[in-house]
Coordinates of C-alpha atoms in Angstrom, one line a residue:
M161 CA 33.1 -0.2 13.6
P162 CA 31.0 -1.6 11.4
D163 CA 31.2 -1.5 7.5
V164 CA 27.6 -0.6 7.0
N165 CA 25.0 1.7 8.8
V166 CA 21.6 1.1 8.1
V167 CA 18.9 3.2 9.8
G168 CA 15.6 2.4 9.9
A169 CA 14.4 -1.7 10.2
G170 CA 10.9 -1.1 7.7
P171 CA 11.3 -4.0 4.6
N172 CA 13.3 -2.0 2.6
G173 CA 16.3 -1.0 5.2
L174 CA 16.4 -4.8 6.1
A175 CA 16.5 -5.6 2.3
A176 CA 19.1 -3.1 2.1
A177 CA 20.8 -4.5 5.5
A178 CA 20.4 -8.5 4.4
I179 CA 22.3 -7.4 0.7
M180 CA 24.9 -5.8 2.5
A181 CA 25.3 -8.8 5.2
R182 CA 25.5 -11.2 2.4
A183 CA 28.5 -9.3 0.8
G184 CA 30.9 -10.1 3.5
L185 CA 30.3 -6.9 4.9
S186 CA 29.5 -6.1 9.1
V187 CA 26.3 -4.2 8.8
E188 CA 24.3 -2.4 12.3
V189 CA 21.1 -1.3 12.0
F190 CA 19.3 1.1 14.1
E191 CA 15.4 1.3 14.8
A192 CA 13.6 3.5 16.5
A193 CA 10.9 1.9 17.2
R194 CA 11.2 -1.1 20.0
S195 CA 10.4 -3.7 17.2
I196 CA 11.5 -4.0 13.5
G197 CA 9.1 -4.1 10.8
G198 CA 8.3 -0.4 9.9
G199 CA 5.4 -1.2 7.3
T200 CA 5.7 -5.0 7.9
R201 CA 4.2 -5.1 12.1
T202 CA 1.8 -7.5 13.0
T203 CA 0.6 -7.0 16.9
E204 CA -2.5 -8.4 19.2
L205 CA -3.9 -4.6 19.0
M206 CA -7.1 -5.1 21.1
Q207 CA -7.7 -8.6 22.8
P208 CA -5.0 -11.4 23.3
G209 CA -4.7 -14.0 20.2
H210 CA -6.0 -11.6 17.5
F211 CA -3.6 -10.7 15.7
H212 CA -3.2 -7.9 13.7
D213 CA -1.5 -6.4 11.0
V214 CA -0.3 -2.7 11.6
C215 CA 0.2 -1.4 8.0
S216 CA 0.3 -3.6 5.0
A217 CA -1.8 -6.9 5.0
V218 CA -1.7 -8.3 1.8
H219 CA 1.6 -8.8 -0.4
P220 CA 0.8 -8.6 -4.4
M221 CA 4.9 -8.1 -4.8
A222 CA 6.2 -10.9 -2.1
L223 CA 6.0 -13.7 -5.7
A224 CA 7.0 -10.8 -8.0
S225 CA 9.6 -8.3 -6.6
P226 CA 12.9 -9.4 -8.1
F227 CA 14.2 -8.8 -4.7
F228 CA 11.9 -11.2 -3.2
R229 CA 12.3 -13.6 -5.6
A230 CA 16.2 -13.7 -5.7
F231 CA 15.8 -13.8 -1.7
E232 CA 13.4 -16.7 -2.3
L233 CA 10.9 -15.2 0.1
A234 CA 8.3 -17.7 -0.8
R235 CA 10.8 -20.3 0.4
R236 CA 11.4 -19.0 3.6
V237 CA 7.6 -17.3 4.8
D238 CA 4.4 -19.9 4.5
L239 CA 2.4 -17.8 2.1
V240 CA -1.2 -18.4 1.2
T241 CA -2.3 -16.7 -2.2
P242 CA -5.8 -17.2 -2.2
E243 CA -8.0 -17.9 -5.9
L244 CA -9.8 -15.2 -5.8
S245 CA -7.2 -12.3 -5.6
Y246 CA -9.3 -8.9 -4.7
A247 CA -13.0 -8.0 -6.0
S248 CA -15.4 -4.5 -6.4
P249 CA -19.1 -5.0 -5.0
L250 CA -21.5 -3.7 -6.5
D251 CA -24.8 -2.6 -4.8
G252 CA -28.1 -5.5 -5.6
G253 CA -26.1 -7.9 -4.6
R254 CA -23.5 -8.1 -7.2
A255 CA -20.1 -8.2 -7.3
A256 CA -16.7 -7.8 -10.1
L257 CA -14.1 -11.0 -8.7
A258 CA -10.9 -11.0 -10.2
Y259 CA -9.7 -14.5 -9.8
R260 CA -5.7 -15.8 -10.6
S261 CA -7.2 -17.4 -13.6
L262 CA -7.6 -14.5 -16.4
D263 CA -9.9 -16.9 -18.0
R264 CA -12.6 -17.9 -15.5
T265 CA -12.6 -13.7 -14.5
A266 CA -13.2 -13.0 -18.0
F267 CA -15.9 -15.1 -18.3
E268 CA -18.0 -13.8 -15.2
L269 CA -17.7 -10.2 -16.3
G270 CA -19.8 -11.5 -18.9
K271 CA -20.3 -8.6 -22.2
D272 CA -16.9 -6.9 -21.1
G273 CA -15.1 -10.4 -20.7
A274 CA -13.8 -10.3 -23.7
A275 CA -12.5 -6.1 -24.1
Y276 CA -10.8 -6.5 -20.1
R277 CA -9.2 -10.2 -21.4
H278 CA -7.7 -7.7 -24.6
L279 CA -6.6 -4.8 -21.6
M280 CA -4.9 -7.7 -19.4
A281 CA -3.6 -10.4 -21.3
P282 CA -1.0 -8.6 -23.1
L283 CA 0.5 -7.2 -19.4
V284 CA 0.1 -11.0 -17.9
A285 CA 1.9 -12.5 -20.9
R286 CA 4.8 -10.2 -19.7
T287 CA 4.7 -9.5 -16.0
A288 CA 8.2 -10.1 -15.5
D289 CA 9.2 -7.3 -18.2
I290 CA 7.0 -5.3 -16.3
M291 CA 8.0 -5.6 -13.4
D292 CA 11.8 -4.8 -15.0
F293 CA 10.2 -1.9 -15.9
T294 CA 8.5 -0.2 -12.9
Q295 CA 10.4 -1.6 -10.3
N296 CA 13.4 0.4 -11.7
Q297 CA 14.2 3.9 -11.9
L298 CA 12.1 5.5 -15.1
L299 CA 14.5 7.6 -16.5
R300 CA 16.0 4.4 -18.4
I301 CA 16.3 2.5 -21.4
P302 CA 13.3 -0.5 -20.7
R303 CA 14.8 -4.6 -20.4
N304 CA 12.0 -4.6 -22.9
P305 CA 10.7 -1.8 -24.6
V306 CA 7.8 -3.4 -26.2
A307 CA 6.6 -5.0 -22.8
A308 CA 6.9 -1.0 -21.6
G309 CA 5.2 0.5 -24.8
I310 CA 2.6 -2.2 -24.3
F311 CA 2.5 -1.4 -20.7
G312 CA 2.6 2.9 -21.1
A313 CA -0.3 2.2 -24.1
R314 CA -2.9 0.5 -21.6
T315 CA -1.9 3.0 -18.4
A316 CA -2.5 6.2 -20.8
E317 CA -5.5 4.9 -21.8
Q318 CA -7.0 4.2 -18.2
G319 CA -5.5 6.9 -16.6
S320 CA -7.2 9.4 -18.6
L321 CA -10.7 10.1 -20.2
L322 CA -11.0 6.9 -22.4
W323 CA -11.0 5.1 -19.4
N324 CA -14.5 3.5 -20.3
L325 CA -14.5 3.4 -24.0
R326 CA -13.8 -0.2 -24.0
F327 CA -16.3 -1.1 -21.8
R328 CA -20.3 -1.5 -21.7
E329 CA -21.4 -2.4 -18.2
D330 CA -20.2 -1.6 -14.4
K331 CA -18.5 -4.7 -13.3
A332 CA -15.5 -4.3 -15.1
P333 CA -14.4 -0.6 -15.0
A334 CA -15.2 -1.6 -11.0
L335 CA -12.4 -4.3 -11.3
L336 CA -10.0 -1.3 -12.7
S337 CA -10.9 1.4 -10.8
G338 CA -11.0 -0.6 -7.0
V339 CA -7.4 -1.8 -7.5
A340 CA -6.3 1.5 -8.9
A341 CA -7.4 3.3 -6.1
H342 CA -4.5 1.7 -4.1
A343 CA -2.3 4.6 -5.4
I344 CA -3.9 8.1 -2.9
S345 CA -4.3 9.7 -6.4
H346 CA -6.3 11.8 -8.6
Q347 CA -8.6 9.5 -11.1
P348 CA -8.6 9.1 -13.5
S349 CA -4.4 9.5 -13.3
L350 CA -1.7 7.9 -15.1
A351 CA -0.1 6.9 -11.5
A352 CA -3.1 5.6 -10.2
S353 CA -4.0 3.7 -13.4
G354 CA -0.2 2.3 -13.9
A355 CA -0.4 0.8 -10.4
G356 CA -3.8 -0.3 -10.9
L357 CA -2.4 -2.7 -14.3
M358 CA 0.4 -3.7 -12.4
L359 CA -1.0 -4.9 -9.6
G360 CA -4.2 -6.1 -11.5
A361 CA -1.7 -8.2 -13.8
L362 CA 0.0 -9.9 -10.5
G363 CA -3.6 -10.4 -9.8
H364 CA -4.2 -12.8 -12.3
S365 CA -0.9 -14.3 -12.4
G366 CA 0.8 -15.2 -9.4
G367 CA -1.9 -13.9 -7.2
W368 CA -1.9 -11.4 -4.2
P369 CA -0.6 -14.4 -1.0
I370 CA -1.1 -13.3 2.4
P371 CA 1.4 -14.5 4.8
V372 CA 0.7 -17.5 7.9
G373 CA 1.3 -15.8 11.0
G374 CA 1.2 -11.6 9.7
S375 CA 3.2 -9.1 7.6
A376 CA 5.5 -9.5 10.5
A377 CA 6.8 -12.9 9.0
I378 CA 8.4 -11.2 6.2
A379 CA 10.4 -8.8 8.4
A380 CA 11.5 -11.7 10.5
A381 CA 12.8 -13.1 7.6
L382 CA 15.2 -10.8 6.8
A383 CA 16.3 -10.2 9.7
Q384 CA 16.9 -13.7 10.5
D385 CA 19.2 -13.9 7.2
I386 CA 20.9 -10.0 8.6
R387 CA 21.9 -12.1 11.8
D388 CA 22.6 -15.0 9.9
H389 CA 25.3 -13.1 8.0
G390 CA 26.7 -11.6 10.8
G391 CA 24.8 -8.3 11.0
L392 CA 23.7 -6.5 13.7
I393 CA 20.0 -4.7 14.7
H394 CA 19.4 -2.7 17.5
T395 CA 15.8 -1.9 18.5
D396 CA 14.6 1.3 20.3
T397 CA 17.4 2.8 18.9
P398 CA 16.9 6.3 17.8
V399 CA 19.0 8.3 15.3
D400 CA 18.6 11.9 14.9
R401 CA 21.8 13.1 13.8
L402 CA 23.8 12.0 10.6
T403 CA 27.2 12.4 13.5
D404 CA 25.0 9.8 16.2
L405 CA 25.9 7.0 13.6
P406 CA 29.4 4.7 14.0
A407 CA 32.1 5.7 11.6
A408 CA 31.3 3.7 8.3
R409 CA 32.1 3.4 4.9
A410 CA 28.6 3.6 4.1
S411 CA 25.2 4.4 5.7
L412 CA 21.8 3.3 4.0
L413 CA 18.8 5.2 5.5
N414 CA 14.6 4.4 5.2
L415 CA 14.0 7.6 5.5
S416 CA 11.6 10.5 4.2
P417 CA 13.4 13.3 2.4
R418 CA 12.0 15.8 5.4
G419 CA 13.8 13.2 7.8
F420 CA 16.9 12.9 6.0
A421 CA 17.1 16.5 5.8
G422 CA 16.9 16.9 9.9
M423 CA 19.6 13.7 10.0
A424 CA 21.7 15.9 7.8
G425 CA 22.0 19.4 9.3
D426 CA 23.9 21.8 7.1
A427 CA 26.5 18.9 5.9
L428 CA 23.6 19.1 2.2
P429 CA 24.3 21.1 -0.5
H430 CA 22.3 23.9 -0.7
R431 CA 20.2 23.1 -4.2
Y432 CA 20.0 19.2 -3.2
R433 CA 18.5 20.4 0.3
S434 CA 16.0 22.7 -1.7
S435 CA 15.1 19.9 -3.9
L436 CA 14.2 17.7 -0.7
E437 CA 12.0 20.4 0.9
S438 CA 10.2 21.2 -2.3
F439 CA 9.3 17.4 -2.1
R440 CA 5.9 16.3 -2.1
Y441 CA 3.5 14.4 0.4
G442 CA 0.3 12.8 -0.7
N443 CA -2.8 12.5 1.2
G444 CA -3.3 10.4 4.2
S445 CA -5.3 7.2 5.6
C446 CA -7.5 6.5 8.3
K447 CA -7.3 2.5 9.6
V448 CA -9.5 0.9 11.1
D449 CA -9.5 -2.6 12.4
F450 CA -11.8 -4.5 13.8
I451 CA -12.9 -8.3 15.7
L452 CA -15.4 -9.9 14.2
S453 CA -17.8 -12.4 16.0
G454 CA -17.5 -14.0 12.4
P455 CA -17.2 -13.8 8.8
V456 CA -18.3 -10.9 6.9
P457 CA -21.6 -11.4 5.8
W458 CA -20.7 -9.6 2.1
E459 CA -24.6 -10.2 0.2
A460 CA -23.3 -10.8 -3.1
A461 CA -21.6 -14.8 -3.3
G462 CA -17.8 -15.1 -3.6
L463 CA -16.6 -11.8 -2.1
A464 CA -16.0 -14.3 1.2
D465 CA -13.2 -16.3 -0.6
A466 CA -11.2 -12.8 -1.9
G467 CA -8.3 -11.9 0.0
T468 CA -9.0 -8.0 -0.7
V469 CA -12.2 -7.0 -1.4
H470 CA -11.8 -3.1 -2.9
V471 CA -15.3 -1.0 -1.2
G472 CA -17.1 1.5 -2.6
G473 CA -19.3 0.6 -5.4
T474 CA -19.1 1.7 -9.0
R475 CA -16.1 3.0 -10.9
E476 CA -17.7 6.7 -10.7
E477 CA -18.7 6.3 -7.2
L478 CA -14.5 5.2 -6.2
A479 CA -13.6 8.5 -8.3
R480 CA -15.5 10.6 -6.7
S481 CA -14.6 9.5 -3.5
E482 CA -10.6 9.7 -4.3
N483 CA -11.1 13.2 -6.0
E484 CA -12.8 14.4 -2.8
V485 CA -9.9 13.5 -0.8
T486 CA -7.7 15.1 -3.0
A487 CA -9.5 18.5 -2.7
G488 CA -8.8 18.4 0.8
R489 CA -12.6 16.9 1.6
H490 CA -13.4 13.7 3.6
P491 CA -15.6 11.3 1.6
E492 CA -18.9 11.0 2.6
R493 CA -19.0 6.9 1.3
P494 CA -15.1 6.6 1.4
Y495 CA -13.0 4.0 -0.8
V496 CA -12.3 1.5 1.5
L497 CA -9.4 -1.3 1.0
V498 CA -10.2 -4.6 2.9
A499 CA -8.1 -7.1 4.0
Q500 CA -9.3 -10.6 5.1
P501 CA -6.5 -12.7 6.2
S502 CA -8.2 -14.9 9.1
R503 CA -10.6 -16.3 6.3
F504 CA -7.4 -17.9 5.3
D505 CA -4.6 -17.8 8.0
A506 CA -6.4 -19.6 11.6
T507 CA -3.7 -18.0 13.6
R508 CA -4.8 -14.8 13.1
A509 CA -8.3 -15.1 15.5
P510 CA -9.4 -17.6 17.6
A511 CA -12.0 -20.5 16.6
G512 CA -15.0 -18.5 15.5
R513 CA -14.0 -15.1 15.5
H514 CA -11.9 -12.8 12.8
T515 CA -9.9 -9.8 12.2
L516 CA -10.7 -7.1 9.2
W517 CA -8.3 -5.1 8.0
T518 CA -9.5 -1.6 6.5
Y519 CA -8.2 1.6 5.7
C520 CA -9.8 4.5 3.9
H521 CA -8.3 7.7 2.4
V522 CA -8.2 10.6 3.7
P523 CA -6.7 14.5 3.5
A524 CA -3.1 14.7 4.9
G525 CA -3.2 15.4 8.5
S526 CA -6.1 14.2 9.2
T527 CA -7.5 13.8 12.6
K528 CA -11.1 13.2 12.0
D529 CA -12.3 9.5 13.1
M530 CA -13.5 7.5 9.9
T531 CA -15.2 4.5 11.8
E532 CA -18.2 5.5 11.4
A533 CA -18.3 6.1 7.4
V534 CA -15.9 2.9 7.1
T535 CA -18.7 0.9 8.9
A536 CA -22.0 2.0 7.1
Q537 CA -19.7 1.2 3.6
L538 CA -19.3 -2.3 5.0
E539 CA -23.3 -2.6 5.9
R540 CA -23.9 -1.1 2.6
F541 CA -22.5 -4.3 1.2
A542 CA -22.6 -6.9 4.6
P543 CA -25.6 -6.4 5.9
G544 CA -25.4 -7.5 9.4
F545 CA -21.8 -6.6 9.5
R546 CA -22.4 -3.9 12.4
D547 CA -23.9 -6.5 14.7
L548 CA -20.5 -8.6 14.2
I549 CA -18.5 -5.7 15.5
V550 CA -16.8 -7.4 19.0
E551 CA -14.2 -4.4 19.2
S552 CA -12.5 -2.2 16.9
N553 CA -9.7 0.2 16.8
T554 CA -8.7 3.5 14.4
V555 CA -5.1 5.2 14.3
T556 CA -5.8 8.6 12.0
A557 CA -4.0 9.8 9.4
A558 CA -2.1 12.1 12.3
E559 CA -1.7 9.8 14.4
L560 CA 0.4 7.2 11.6
A561 CA 2.2 9.9 11.2
R562 CA 3.4 9.7 15.2
Y563 CA 3.4 5.8 14.2
N564 CA 6.5 5.9 11.7
R565 CA 8.7 9.5 10.9
N566 CA 8.4 8.3 7.8
Y567 CA 4.3 9.0 7.5
I568 CA 4.3 12.7 6.4
G569 CA 0.9 13.6 7.2
G570 CA -0.3 10.1 7.1
D571 CA 1.2 9.3 4.1
F572 CA 2.3 5.7 3.9
S573 CA 3.5 6.0 0.3
V574 CA 6.4 8.3 1.3
G575 CA 5.4 10.8 -1.8
T576 CA 2.7 12.1 -4.3
M577 CA 1.5 9.1 -6.4
D578 CA 1.2 11.4 -9.4
L579 CA 3.6 12.0 -12.7
R580 CA 6.1 14.3 -10.9
G581 CA 6.1 12.3 -7.8
L582 CA 6.9 9.0 -9.9
I583 CA 10.0 10.8 -11.4
Q584 CA 11.2 13.4 -8.3
R585 CA 11.8 10.5 -5.8
P586 CA 13.4 12.7 -4.0
V587 CA 14.9 14.2 -7.2
V588 CA 15.5 14.0 -10.4
S589 CA 18.3 11.8 -11.1
P590 CA 19.5 8.7 -13.2
V591 CA 20.9 7.4 -9.3
P592 CA 18.4 8.5 -6.4
W593 CA 19.3 7.1 -4.5
R594 CA 22.7 8.5 -4.1
T595 CA 22.9 11.3 -2.1
P596 CA 25.8 13.9 -2.7
L597 CA 27.3 12.8 0.8
P598 CA 30.1 10.3 0.2
G599 CA 29.4 6.7 1.4
V600 CA 25.3 8.2 2.1
Y601 CA 22.2 6.5 0.6
L602 CA 18.5 6.5 0.7
C603 CA 16.5 3.4 0.5
S604 CA 13.0 4.4 1.5
S605 CA 9.8 4.4 -0.2
A606 CA 10.9 8.1 -1.6
T607 CA 13.0 6.6 -4.1
P608 CA 12.2 4.6 -6.7
P609 CA 10.5 2.4 -7.2
G610 CA 7.8 3.9 -4.8
P611 CA 5.8 2.7 -2.2
G612 CA 4.8 -1.4 -1.2
V613 CA 6.5 -3.9 0.5
T614 CA 8.6 -4.9 -2.6
G615 CA 12.6 -4.7 -0.9
M616 CA 13.4 -2.7 -4.1
P617 CA 14.8 0.8 -2.8
G618 CA 16.5 -0.9 -0.1
M619 CA 18.2 -3.2 -3.3
H620 CA 19.0 -0.5 -5.5
A621 CA 20.4 1.8 -2.8
A622 CA 22.9 -1.4 -1.6
K623 CA 23.6 -2.1 -5.0
Y624 CA 25.1 1.6 -5.6
A625 CA 26.4 1.4 -2.3
L626 CA 28.6 -2.1 -3.3
K627 CA 29.7 -0.5 -5.9
D628 CA 30.7 2.8 -5.3
M629 CA 32.1 2.0 -1.6
F630 CA 33.4 -1.1 -2.0
G631 CA 33.7 -2.1 -5.5
L632 CA 31.5 -5.3 -5.0
G633 CA 28.6 -6.2 -7.3
L634 CA 25.4 -7.7 -5.8
P635 CA 25.9 -10.9 -3.9
A636 CA 23.7 -14.1 -4.0
L637 CA 20.3 -14.1 -1.7
G638 CA 19.0 -17.3 -1.9
L639 CA 19.4 -19.8 0.6
G640 CA 21.8 -21.4 -1.3
G641 CA 23.4 -18.1 -1.4
S642 CA 26.6 -17.7 0.8

């Protein structure tokens, strides 16, 4: 019998399992799919030799997440960090470019450069403290209240109708809105602006890395560490009820609130179950992957060198697109998040070929194929794009929900991203990873700090499980650790 069960071999479940195994406990991981990874899988989706990231592709948190820093991920996985973190194309062959260098970014923004620098510089200088604040439960006193206050004031500004007061042109606002739209949320909103400013600050400090070989390299590094410390990983092993698990002192569940409620059945107290049932899921995404016969023919100079491109136009256009999704409509001109991994990693495609990763936001549960709308947006800013398409593969929001039990309605964030959704994850509690069931903890993105490949929900849940059930603290996680 193991000391610890972990259900779900996505990055959060694997992070929790690695920590528990490092603490000297016997650990077994149970994954319903045939392969580990969850949101960090890579596969030959269409043709041999062309590797596509099934969910996440670019990893701003790989160098910044407190868990990945402790785990020394950068020493375990070959990460390529583009000098140009992200960009937003505009009509007329123009683009706003966010370099790792804040100075260069500000210089190229022209008239708004000084205003952009004034907004971002205090955040870039305090990324460690901002990460401590944003990667924890928000219902706590931050380690550095000054940094949290600066971040909060800028979030309030960019999350309100004051968001354009600093700027006179359209490049800087488009740059900010493009990264804020990673949060599937109304714009302007506090949740979107907070996510955008945090990710933007990381883009100007450590950058946004791309794993060589695909996102699966992150899952593989975590799995290897689990096995190296005696843990077992079972794939193709769905768990439908808590009673299906082996007897163990602790069980850490990388599940949505709905999945946990179904697994626990009548064992949950009524009030807690009601909180899980009132948990709100967000809108979904339609993912479109491409094989191309050449690089994307961007009209604007510099876009070919960006790891990530936020396609959608001006701040006003991006907001309109996101707000249409919030209203339950499919935008005619959607915001399209684009990653160009084969531009930086030659292992992703044969010589002369490229793989392109894209998705757009859609209403929850959507069955609509958005390939044409995505293609039209890319053609708008990269004339001739259509002529380069060798093959494409589309996964609708409804299909995304079938791919992963946690992605209710195609919501890979596992929860609505608004102010309430940031506090109720999945219940309002100073320790939301604990459940009322002794020894049972939640470690999915439905718990703080929320979505993204960070490992932090797993780390927080493991910390409390170690303390509560075993009287242990967090172990050393680096390559030199035990």
